[in-house]
Amino acid sequence: MGILTLLMNFIFVLIIYCFIFSIIRLIYMDIKSMNYYYRAIGNGNFPYLKLINQRELLNYKVEEAYLLSKDSTIGRQDKNTIVIKDPYISGQHAQIIIKEGTYYIKDLGSKNGTYVNDKLLRSGYEWKLTNGDKIRMGQVEFLFVDVLAKR
Amino acid sequence: MFEIFTYRKPINYVIMLNLLAYLIMFCNLKPYNVETLAFGIGIIVMICITYFIILKSNFGDEYLFLIVCMLISLGIIMIYRLDNNTGIKQAIWTAIGIVLFFVTCMIFRLIKIWDSLAVCYMVTSVFLYLITLLLGRNINGATNWIVIGGQSFQPLEISKILYILFLACYFKNPDQLFFRSSKYDEAKRIYLNKFILVLFTFINIFFLMLQKEWGSILLFFLVYIIVLYVFGKDRIFFLCNILMTIPVALFGYHFVYHIRVRIDTWLNPWKDIAGKGYQITQSLFAIYSGGYFGTGLGLGRPDMVPAVNTDFIFSAICEEMGILTGVAVILLYMLLAYRGLKVVMKVKSKFNQVLGLGITTMLGLQTFIIIGGVIKLIPLTGITLPYISYGGSSLISSFIILGILQAISKEDYIDSDGEIDEGE
């Protein structure tokens, strides 16, 4: 009986600390992404994708900002440049192409589609991105911020 | 479907903890009482529904409420173990508190004139103090209870919120709140404004002194000092405020009997162990007898400590759930303060910044004052442990405060939505 009580108490304490650690893990992600965000912005003249969603509500890792310094692909598979483990995002979802300093977004035949400013992007069509465009795929929504366009 | 049961969702730990705690209590408390399990399931359902609403209706920062959920759960478990009826009452107060939490959240966001009601806050606050003075009943040594229809409550808890709101109004434009349209020149106006700030703070402290609420005096004053330090522009004024406390504190120690007793029992509670030092020594015995993992829910004797379900609930938690749980409780409050400060950091409007900072420091300091008192780190002053202690008015005011913080956190998300020109 005594051992059983001790074991129960032990589990009880363990659960509380698990809870605290799960919260601390989120805080860690919070601070880490904040650092990444400032680094990305501080890096100069490249445009970046800024997350609009409240990141705490998403159950997977998403950065606060993604720097677009070269052609990038977005999707769930690890070989993509921007990996987002959202179940509603396809393995290879969309691509961002740079042609002579202009940015284009192209849907790579995703299952749930890519929306720019709430309009569905036709598969294969290259949309020219301008500062302030909202890009939505799966559960996440990004803002396209072009640093040069603002100056 | 199975994603609900992932180890990454903190809410699952809250549910597991509740299940385990009520199961342990069911086994340990003789005679066996099925009501315990039913009560536990009721609490879990309540927490789940609230969490679901917050998650689905996009209420802003969800972690504030998660942390509070854990604290509330621990509190209800402990109070239910000490006395079943009080536990049920506490659960009902929690339900009312949660409703008020949502209501505050809505109202605070719908009405935008909170920053222009400074005079209202002052008048209401003084009015509440006067009512307490006239109609107050003496319960447990402090004359600050009002009984209406058999239900007692402390107006002091509302004054706390009003004081923070007043500070937020004042520091929105530091030293420019009053006499804006008067003929006085700039320097004189600032001087008069500062005078009103100090005056209102001291009116609060004076009335609390009449009620013998030493813990709350400390709380009000520390919140005032911290807000002044963070948002005040005038260094010399701040230093004057600090220096002014020294003679007041010395006067209090030498001439007010209650304060001297508190400090003497803090320095050496063993001298009068059966009388004045009884509370604090019993609390220390209780904490010691728990050990690392506690005696087990229902197997200790926390009822030996006086006022165990309000002021001394922390020592009861330490005794039955172990000192490790006690440390966990302190960590939870630290995380709560962290979330609060993070909300404040992101907020754009000055009024909301001061409000958020005031609320966060108030919650943090209240915890520090009472836990410090219970473990004999600082002199003991009777004040409730937010979200854990038994007490309707304290619980409700804590939930209103949380509602305001939640509303502010939501506002911060709205702000960042429509904003592109960041990072210049």
Coordinates of C-alpha atoms in Angstrom, one line a residue, chain A residues 71 94-100 102-108 114 116 120-130 133:
Chain A
D71 CA 14.0 30.1 -55.9
A94 CA 3.9 25.7 -54.4
Q95 CA 7.0 27.3 -55.8
I96 CA 8.3 30.8 -55.7
I97 CA 10.3 31.8 -58.8
I98 CA 12.6 34.8 -59.2
K99 CA 12.8 36.2 -62.7
E100 CA 14.9 39.3 -63.1
T102 CA 10.4 40.0 -59.9
Y103 CA 8.8 37.3 -57.7
Y104 CA 6.2 34.8 -59.0
I105 CA 4.3 32.1 -57.2
K106 CA 3.2 28.9 -58.9
D107 CA 1.0 26.1 -57.6
L108 CA 2.6 22.7 -58.2
T114 CA -3.0 27.9 -53.1
V116 CA -3.5 34.5 -53.2
L120 CA -7.6 30.3 -55.9
L121 CA -4.5 30.0 -58.0
R122 CA -4.8 28.0 -61.2
S123 CA -2.3 25.1 -61.3
G124 CA 0.7 26.0 -63.4
Y125 CA -0.2 29.7 -63.6
E126 CA 2.5 32.1 -62.4
W127 CA 1.2 34.9 -60.2
K128 CA 3.3 38.0 -59.9
L129 CA 3.7 38.8 -56.3
T130 CA 3.5 42.4 -55.0
D133 CA -0.2 39.9 -51.1

